[in-house]
CSV table of C-alpha atoms in Angstrom, one decimal:
chain,number,residue,atom,x,y,z
A,15,UNK,CA,18.5,-28.9,-45.5
A,16,UNK,CA,20.2,-27.6,-48.6
A,17,UNK,CA,17.4,-25.2,-49.4
A,18,UNK,CA,17.3,-24.0,-45.8
A,19,UNK,CA,21.0,-23.3,-45.8
A,20,UNK,CA,20.6,-21.4,-49.0
A,21,UNK,CA,17.9,-19.2,-47.5
A,22,UNK,CA,19.9,-18.6,-44.4
A,23,UNK,CA,22.9,-17.6,-46.4
A,24,UNK,CA,20.8,-15.1,-48.4
A,25,UNK,CA,19.4,-13.6,-45.2
A,26,UNK,CA,22.8,-13.4,-43.6
A,27,UNK,CA,24.0,-11.3,-46.6
A,28,UNK,CA,21.1,-8.9,-45.9
A,29,UNK,CA,22.0,-8.7,-42.1
A,30,UNK,CA,18.4,-9.9,-41.4
A,31,UNK,CA,19.3,-11.6,-38.1
A,32,UNK,CA,19.5,-8.6,-35.7
A,33,UNK,CA,19.9,-10.3,-32.3
A,34,UNK,CA,20.4,-13.6,-30.6
A,35,UNK,CA,16.7,-14.4,-30.5
A,36,UNK,CA,16.5,-14.0,-34.3
A,37,UNK,CA,19.5,-16.2,-34.8
A,38,UNK,CA,18.1,-18.9,-32.4
A,39,UNK,CA,14.6,-19.0,-34.0
A,40,UNK,CA,15.7,-18.3,-37.6
A,41,UNK,CA,18.9,-20.4,-37.9
A,42,UNK,CA,19.7,-22.7,-35.0
A,43,UNK,CA,16.3,-24.2,-34.3
A,44,UNK,CA,15.5,-24.9,-38.0
A,45,UNK,CA,18.9,-26.5,-38.6
A,46,UNK,CA,18.6,-28.7,-35.5
A,47,UNK,CA,15.2,-29.9,-36.8
A,48,UNK,CA,16.7,-30.7,-40.2
A,49,UNK,CA,19.4,-32.7,-38.4
A,50,UNK,CA,16.8,-34.9,-36.8
A,51,UNK,CA,16.2,-33.1,-33.4
A,52,UNK,CA,12.7,-32.6,-32.2
A,53,UNK,CA,13.2,-29.1,-30.7
A,54,UNK,CA,9.7,-29.3,-29.1
A,55,UNK,CA,10.7,-32.5,-27.1
A,56,UNK,CA,12.6,-31.7,-23.9
A,57,UNK,CA,13.8,-35.3,-23.9
A,58,UNK,CA,15.9,-34.3,-27.0
A,59,UNK,CA,16.5,-30.6,-26.8
A,60,UNK,CA,16.6,-28.5,-23.6
A,61,UNK,CA,16.6,-24.8,-24.1
A,62,UNK,CA,18.2,-22.6,-21.4
A,63,UNK,CA,19.8,-25.7,-19.8
A,64,UNK,CA,20.7,-24.8,-16.3
A,65,UNK,CA,23.6,-26.2,-14.3
A,66,UNK,CA,25.5,-25.2,-11.2
A,67,UNK,CA,27.6,-22.7,-13.1
A,68,UNK,CA,24.8,-21.0,-15.1
A,69,UNK,CA,22.9,-21.6,-18.3
A,70,UNK,CA,23.6,-22.7,-21.8
A,71,UNK,CA,21.3,-21.9,-24.7
A,72,UNK,CA,20.7,-25.5,-25.8
A,73,UNK,CA,21.6,-28.9,-24.5
A,74,UNK,CA,21.2,-31.7,-27.0
A,75,UNK,CA,20.3,-34.9,-25.1
A,76,UNK,CA,22.1,-38.1,-25.9
A,77,UNK,CA,22.2,-41.6,-24.4
A,78,UNK,CA,20.9,-42.1,-20.9
A,79,UNK,CA,19.1,-38.8,-21.1
A,80,UNK,CA,22.3,-37.0,-20.4
A,81,UNK,CA,23.5,-33.8,-22.2
A,82,UNK,CA,25.7,-34.8,-25.2
A,83,UNK,CA,26.2,-31.4,-26.9
A,84,UNK,CA,26.0,-27.8,-25.7
A,85,UNK,CA,25.1,-25.1,-28.2
A,86,UNK,CA,25.7,-21.5,-27.3
A,87,UNK,CA,24.2,-18.7,-29.5
A,88,UNK,CA,25.7,-15.3,-29.8
A,89,UNK,CA,24.9,-12.2,-31.8
A,90,UNK,CA,26.3,-12.0,-35.3
A,91,UNK,CA,30.0,-11.1,-35.1
A,92,UNK,CA,30.3,-12.1,-31.5
A,93,UNK,CA,30.9,-15.9,-32.0
A,94,UNK,CA,34.3,-15.8,-30.2
A,95,UNK,CA,32.9,-14.1,-27.0
A,96,UNK,CA,31.5,-17.2,-25.3
A,97,UNK,CA,34.4,-19.5,-25.3
A,98,UNK,CA,35.3,-19.5,-21.6
A,99,UNK,CA,31.8,-19.6,-20.3
A,100,UNK,CA,30.8,-22.4,-22.7
A,101,UNK,CA,33.9,-24.5,-21.9
A,102,UNK,CA,33.3,-24.2,-18.2
A,103,UNK,CA,29.8,-25.4,-18.5
A,104,UNK,CA,30.7,-28.3,-20.8
A,105,UNK,CA,33.8,-29.4,-18.8
A,106,UNK,CA,32.0,-29.6,-15.5
A,107,UNK,CA,29.0,-31.3,-17.0
A,108,UNK,CA,31.2,-33.9,-18.8
A,109,UNK,CA,29.7,-32.9,-22.2
A,110,UNK,CA,32.0,-34.3,-25.0
A,111,UNK,CA,31.2,-31.7,-27.7
A,112,UNK,CA,30.1,-28.1,-27.7
A,113,UNK,CA,29.2,-25.6,-30.4
A,114,UNK,CA,29.5,-21.9,-30.4
A,115,UNK,CA,27.6,-20.0,-33.1
A,116,UNK,CA,26.5,-16.6,-34.2
A,117,UNK,CA,24.4,-18.1,-37.0
A,118,UNK,CA,27.0,-17.3,-39.6
A,119,UNK,CA,30.0,-18.9,-37.9
A,120,UNK,CA,29.8,-22.4,-36.3
A,121,UNK,CA,32.8,-23.5,-34.1
A,122,UNK,CA,32.9,-27.1,-32.9
A,123,UNK,CA,35.0,-27.9,-29.8
A,124,UNK,CA,36.2,-30.8,-27.7
A,125,UNK,CA,36.0,-29.2,-24.2
A,126,UNK,CA,38.0,-31.9,-22.6
A,127,UNK,CA,41.0,-31.5,-24.9
A,128,UNK,CA,44.4,-30.0,-24.1
A,129,UNK,CA,45.7,-26.5,-24.8
A,130,UNK,CA,43.9,-23.2,-25.4
A,131,UNK,CA,40.3,-22.9,-26.5
A,132,UNK,CA,41.5,-22.4,-30.0
A,133,UNK,CA,43.7,-25.5,-29.8
A,134,UNK,CA,40.5,-27.5,-28.8
A,135,UNK,CA,38.5,-26.3,-31.8
A,136,UNK,CA,37.7,-29.2,-34.2
A,137,UNK,CA,36.2,-27.2,-37.0
A,138,UNK,CA,35.1,-23.6,-37.9
A,139,UNK,CA,32.4,-23.4,-40.5
A,140,UNK,CA,31.2,-20.2,-42.2
A,141,UNK,CA,27.7,-20.8,-43.5
A,142,UNK,CA,27.8,-18.0,-46.1
A,143,UNK,CA,31.3,-18.9,-47.2
A,144,UNK,CA,30.8,-22.6,-48.3
A,145,UNK,CA,28.4,-24.3,-50.6
A,146,UNK,CA,25.1,-25.4,-49.0
A,147,UNK,CA,26.1,-29.0,-49.8
A,148,UNK,CA,29.4,-28.7,-47.9
A,149,UNK,CA,27.7,-26.9,-45.0
A,150,UNK,CA,25.1,-29.6,-44.8
A,151,UNK,CA,27.8,-32.3,-44.8
A,152,UNK,CA,29.8,-30.7,-42.0
A,153,UNK,CA,26.8,-30.0,-39.8
A,154,UNK,CA,25.6,-33.6,-40.2
A,155,UNK,CA,29.1,-34.9,-39.4
A,156,UNK,CA,28.9,-33.4,-35.9
A,157,UNK,CA,25.3,-32.7,-35.1
A,158,UNK,CA,23.1,-35.3,-36.8
A,159,UNK,CA,21.0,-36.9,-34.0
A,160,UNK,CA,21.5,-40.4,-35.2
A,161,UNK,CA,25.3,-39.9,-35.2
A,162,UNK,CA,25.1,-38.4,-31.7
A,163,UNK,CA,23.1,-41.4,-30.4
A,164,UNK,CA,25.5,-44.0,-31.9
A,165,UNK,CA,28.5,-41.9,-30.8
A,166,UNK,CA,30.0,-41.6,-34.3
A,167,UNK,CA,29.6,-37.8,-34.1
A,168,UNK,CA,32.1,-37.7,-31.2
A,169,UNK,CA,34.5,-40.2,-33.0
A,170,UNK,CA,34.4,-37.9,-36.0
A,171,UNK,CA,35.2,-34.9,-33.9
A,172,UNK,CA,38.1,-36.7,-32.1
A,173,UNK,CA,39.5,-38.0,-35.3
A,174,UNK,CA,39.3,-34.6,-37.0
A,175,UNK,CA,40.8,-32.8,-34.0
A,176,UNK,CA,43.8,-35.3,-34.0
A,177,UNK,CA,44.4,-34.6,-37.7
A,178,UNK,CA,44.3,-30.9,-37.2
A,179,UNK,CA,46.6,-31.1,-34.2
A,180,UNK,CA,49.1,-33.2,-36.2
A,181,UNK,CA,48.9,-30.7,-39.1
A,182,UNK,CA,49.5,-27.8,-36.8
A,183,UNK,CA,52.5,-29.5,-35.3
A,184,UNK,CA,53.9,-30.4,-38.7
A,185,UNK,CA,53.5,-26.8,-39.9
A,186,UNK,CA,55.2,-25.4,-36.8
A,187,UNK,CA,58.2,-27.7,-37.3
A,188,UNK,CA,58.8,-26.7,-41.0
A,189,UNK,CA,61.2,-23.8,-40.2
A,190,UNK,CA,63.3,-26.1,-38.0
A,191,UNK,CA,63.3,-28.9,-40.6
A,192,UNK,CA,64.4,-26.4,-43.3
A,193,UNK,CA,67.1,-25.0,-41.2
A,194,UNK,CA,68.4,-28.4,-40.3
A,195,UNK,CA,68.4,-29.5,-44.0
A,196,UNK,CA,70.5,-26.5,-44.9
A,197,UNK,CA,72.8,-26.9,-41.9
A,198,UNK,CA,73.4,-30.5,-42.8
A,199,UNK,CA,74.2,-29.6,-46.4
A,200,UNK,CA,71.6,-32.2,-47.5
A,201,UNK,CA,72.8,-33.9,-50.6
A,202,UNK,CA,69.5,-34.1,-52.5
A,203,UNK,CA,68.7,-30.5,-51.7
A,204,UNK,CA,72.0,-29.3,-53.1
A,205,UNK,CA,71.8,-31.6,-56.1
A,206,UNK,CA,68.3,-30.4,-57.0
A,207,UNK,CA,69.2,-26.8,-56.7
A,208,UNK,CA,72.3,-27.2,-58.8
A,209,UNK,CA,70.5,-29.2,-61.5
A,210,UNK,CA,67.7,-26.7,-61.7
A,211,UNK,CA,70.1,-23.7,-62.0
A,212,UNK,CA,72.0,-25.6,-64.8
A,213,UNK,CA,68.8,-26.3,-66.6
A,214,UNK,CA,67.8,-22.6,-66.5
A,215,UNK,CA,71.1,-21.1,-67.3
A,216,UNK,CA,73.2,-23.7,-69.0
A,217,UNK,CA,75.9,-23.4,-66.3
A,218,UNK,CA,76.1,-25.4,-63.1
A,219,UNK,CA,76.9,-23.5,-59.9
A,220,UNK,CA,79.3,-25.2,-57.5
A,221,UNK,CA,77.9,-27.1,-54.5
A,222,UNK,CA,79.5,-24.6,-52.2
A,223,UNK,CA,77.7,-21.7,-54.0
A,224,UNK,CA,74.4,-23.5,-53.8
A,225,UNK,CA,74.8,-24.2,-50.1
A,226,UNK,CA,75.8,-20.6,-49.5
A,227,UNK,CA,72.6,-19.5,-51.2
A,228,UNK,CA,70.5,-21.9,-49.1
A,229,UNK,CA,72.0,-20.4,-46.0
A,230,UNK,CA,70.8,-17.0,-46.9
A,231,UNK,CA,67.2,-18.4,-46.9
A,232,UNK,CA,67.5,-19.3,-43.2
A,233,UNK,CA,68.0,-15.7,-42.2
A,234,UNK,CA,71.2,-16.6,-40.4
A,235,UNK,CA,73.6,-16.9,-43.3
A,236,UNK,CA,75.7,-13.9,-42.2
A,237,UNK,CA,76.3,-15.4,-38.8
A,238,UNK,CA,76.7,-19.1,-39.9
A,239,UNK,CA,78.8,-19.0,-43.1
A,240,UNK,CA,81.9,-17.5,-44.5
A,241,UNK,CA,81.6,-15.2,-47.4
A,242,UNK,CA,81.8,-16.9,-50.8
A,243,UNK,CA,82.6,-15.2,-54.0
A,244,UNK,CA,80.6,-15.9,-57.2
A,245,UNK,CA,83.4,-18.0,-58.5
A,246,UNK,CA,84.3,-19.7,-55.2
A,247,UNK,CA,84.9,-23.4,-55.2
A,248,UNK,CA,86.0,-23.8,-51.5
A,249,UNK,CA,83.7,-25.3,-48.9
A,250,UNK,CA,81.4,-23.3,-46.7
A,251,UNK,CA,82.0,-23.4,-43.0
A,252,UNK,CA,79.6,-25.4,-40.9
A,253,UNK,CA,77.4,-23.3,-38.5
A,254,UNK,CA,79.7,-24.0,-35.6
A,255,UNK,CA,82.4,-21.9,-33.9
A,256,UNK,CA,85.3,-23.5,-35.8
A,257,UNK,CA,85.3,-21.7,-39.1
A,258,UNK,CA,87.4,-24.2,-41.0
A,259,UNK,CA,85.1,-27.2,-40.6
A,260,UNK,CA,83.5,-28.2,-43.9
A,261,UNK,CA,79.7,-28.7,-44.0
A,262,UNK,CA,78.8,-32.3,-44.9
A,263,UNK,CA,77.6,-32.3,-48.5
A,264,UNK,CA,79.4,-29.2,-49.7
A,265,UNK,CA,82.2,-31.5,-51.0
A,266,UNK,CA,80.0,-34.1,-52.8
A,267,UNK,CA,82.6,-36.6,-54.0
A,268,UNK,CA,82.2,-40.2,-52.8
A,269,UNK,CA,85.1,-42.6,-52.5
A,270,UNK,CA,84.2,-46.3,-52.2
A,271,UNK,CA,85.6,-49.8,-52.8
A,272,UNK,CA,83.8,-52.4,-54.9
A,273,UNK,CA,85.2,-55.9,-55.6
A,274,UNK,CA,88.6,-54.8,-54.5
A,275,UNK,CA,88.8,-51.7,-56.6
A,276,UNK,CA,88.8,-48.2,-55.2
A,277,UNK,CA,86.6,-45.7,-57.1
A,278,UNK,CA,85.5,-42.1,-56.8
A,279,UNK,CA,82.2,-40.6,-57.9
A,280,UNK,CA,81.5,-36.9,-58.2
A,281,UNK,CA,78.4,-37.2,-56.0
A,282,UNK,CA,76.1,-39.8,-54.4
A,283,UNK,CA,73.8,-40.3,-57.5
A,284,UNK,CA,76.8,-41.2,-59.7
A,285,UNK,CA,78.0,-43.6,-57.0
A,286,UNK,CA,74.6,-45.3,-56.8
A,287,UNK,CA,74.5,-45.7,-60.6
A,288,UNK,CA,78.0,-47.2,-60.8
A,289,UNK,CA,77.5,-49.5,-57.8
A,290,UNK,CA,74.2,-50.8,-59.3
A,291,UNK,CA,75.7,-51.3,-62.7
A,292,UNK,CA,78.6,-53.2,-61.3
A,293,UNK,CA,76.4,-55.5,-59.2
A,294,UNK,CA,73.6,-56.1,-61.6
A,295,UNK,CA,75.8,-57.0,-64.6
A,296,UNK,CA,76.7,-60.2,-62.7
A,297,UNK,CA,73.1,-61.5,-63.2
A,298,UNK,CA,70.5,-59.3,-64.9
A,299,UNK,CA,67.8,-62.0,-64.2
A,300,UNK,CA,67.8,-60.9,-60.6
A,301,UNK,CA,66.7,-57.3,-61.4
A,302,UNK,CA,63.0,-58.1,-60.9
A,303,UNK,CA,63.7,-59.3,-57.4
A,304,UNK,CA,65.7,-56.2,-56.6
A,305,UNK,CA,62.9,-54.0,-58.0
A,306,UNK,CA,60.4,-55.7,-55.7
A,307,UNK,CA,62.8,-55.4,-52.7
A,308,UNK,CA,63.1,-51.6,-53.0
A,309,UNK,CA,59.5,-50.9,-54.0
A,310,UNK,CA,57.4,-48.7,-51.6
A,311,UNK,CA,53.7,-47.9,-51.6
A,312,UNK,CA,54.3,-44.6,-53.4
A,313,UNK,CA,57.1,-45.4,-55.9
A,314,UNK,CA,59.2,-48.1,-57.5
A,315,UNK,CA,62.8,-47.0,-57.1
A,316,UNK,CA,64.0,-49.5,-59.8
A,317,UNK,CA,61.7,-50.1,-62.7
A,318,UNK,CA,61.4,-50.3,-66.5
A,319,UNK,CA,60.2,-46.7,-67.1
A,320,UNK,CA,60.1,-43.2,-65.4
A,321,UNK,CA,56.3,-43.6,-65.2
A,322,UNK,CA,56.7,-46.6,-63.0
A,323,UNK,CA,59.3,-44.9,-60.8
A,324,UNK,CA,57.3,-41.8,-60.2
A,325,UNK,CA,53.6,-42.4,-61.1
A,326,UNK,CA,51.8,-39.2,-62.2
A,327,UNK,CA,55.1,-37.2,-62.3
A,328,UNK,CA,57.6,-39.1,-64.4
A,329,UNK,CA,59.5,-35.8,-64.9
A,330,UNK,CA,60.5,-36.0,-61.3
A,331,UNK,CA,62.0,-39.4,-61.5
A,332,UNK,CA,65.5,-38.2,-62.8
A,333,UNK,CA,66.0,-41.8,-63.9
A,334,UNK,CA,69.3,-43.3,-65.1
A,335,UNK,CA,69.9,-46.7,-66.8
A,336,UNK,CA,71.6,-49.3,-64.7
A,337,UNK,CA,71.1,-52.3,-67.1
A,338,UNK,CA,69.4,-52.7,-70.5
A,339,UNK,CA,65.8,-51.8,-70.0
A,340,UNK,CA,66.1,-51.0,-66.3
A,341,UNK,CA,66.2,-47.6,-64.6
A,342,UNK,CA,66.9,-46.3,-61.1
A,343,UNK,CA,65.2,-43.1,-59.9
A,344,UNK,CA,67.7,-40.5,-58.5
A,345,UNK,CA,65.3,-37.9,-57.0
A,346,UNK,CA,65.7,-39.4,-53.6
A,347,UNK,CA,67.6,-38.7,-50.4
A,348,UNK,CA,71.0,-40.3,-49.7
A,349,UNK,CA,69.6,-42.6,-47.0
A,350,UNK,CA,67.2,-44.0,-49.6
A,351,UNK,CA,70.1,-44.5,-52.0
A,352,UNK,CA,71.9,-46.4,-49.2
A,353,UNK,CA,68.8,-48.5,-48.7
A,354,UNK,CA,68.8,-49.5,-52.4
A,355,UNK,CA,72.5,-50.4,-52.2
A,356,UNK,CA,71.9,-52.6,-49.1
A,357,UNK,CA,69.0,-54.4,-50.7
A,358,UNK,CA,71.1,-54.9,-53.9
A,359,UNK,CA,73.8,-56.6,-51.7
A,360,UNK,CA,71.2,-58.9,-50.2
A,361,UNK,CA,69.6,-59.9,-53.5
A,362,UNK,CA,73.0,-60.4,-55.2
A,363,UNK,CA,74.6,-61.9,-52.1
A,364,UNK,CA,77.4,-59.3,-52.0
A,365,UNK,CA,79.5,-59.3,-48.8
A,366,UNK,CA,79.7,-56.0,-47.0
A,367,UNK,CA,82.3,-54.5,-46.4
A,368,UNK,CA,84.7,-57.0,-48.1
A,369,UNK,CA,83.0,-56.8,-51.5
A,370,UNK,CA,81.5,-53.3,-51.2
A,371,UNK,CA,82.5,-50.6,-48.8
A,372,UNK,CA,80.5,-47.3,-49.3
A,373,UNK,CA,79.1,-44.6,-47.2
A,374,UNK,CA,77.1,-41.7,-48.7
A,375,UNK,CA,76.9,-38.2,-47.1
A,376,UNK,CA,74.1,-37.6,-44.6
A,377,UNK,CA,72.8,-41.2,-45.0
């Protein structure tokens, strides 16, 4: 099939396929044959398949001698023209997968899905824009006859469509997620920006100035924040009608009580370090148990080296020593810092809130 796709690609570049008949006989039929379909056997492939609503160019026959896939062929450059017609045929016939192609572009759809036609597209393949090997793999994933007969082609399509729908939803929510992070004055976001600015310039901006800058990126800073001068140290107003309310996280100091002593740290990371040092010095031998308790699939929050904390990117660990030979990674959200503190209390049998009373911003 690789050689066939190479030849088709070369001919597409030369605009050799001048009409639908040329595409059908020069591209679609040869590819179906390579994919295991006997195009001369009407028990496998039915050209000009007729139903109550019209005709479709090809019906690929699956189990029970029922149509499993509809293939509609259009002239080059007209691949998007047949969506509605093809979907109506497939939906009313109960066909689980349909393909719309102009020879160059191949679109695979789940006709029974929800949303617009574009929402129901599983994959769009450009034959002359991908390597022949990749084209062959994708065509086989959805159209290989053996996969159609054992239903794996449809499972592949449903799985791929679900992944695409999830990705589309995640991308759509990113602006809202960013706006909410800024509106909350997210501790890790502010700390990371302040640290990077200090590393580049040698001077650390205030948390308020960092938050004011982040607001400008939402496109609503003029409406949601008070003006802050370049030397300001006052808090930024929260994006609410009351202009005097401070945004959580703009004032990063953390006040807490540990073993009967009230302490204050300049920010959540410093509080985490102090709390862990105070707790673990009681019994360093329990640190391996604490390390195991806070470990996740992707990282070890407490470990012997930055490489263990952030595998592959130790520069992102921002690790600090909490006991001789033991580090904690600080490039984490405040809720994760609180999780580490809670697990430390369990491992070291610290009573909360009598022995330790602490709350981190936005945790």
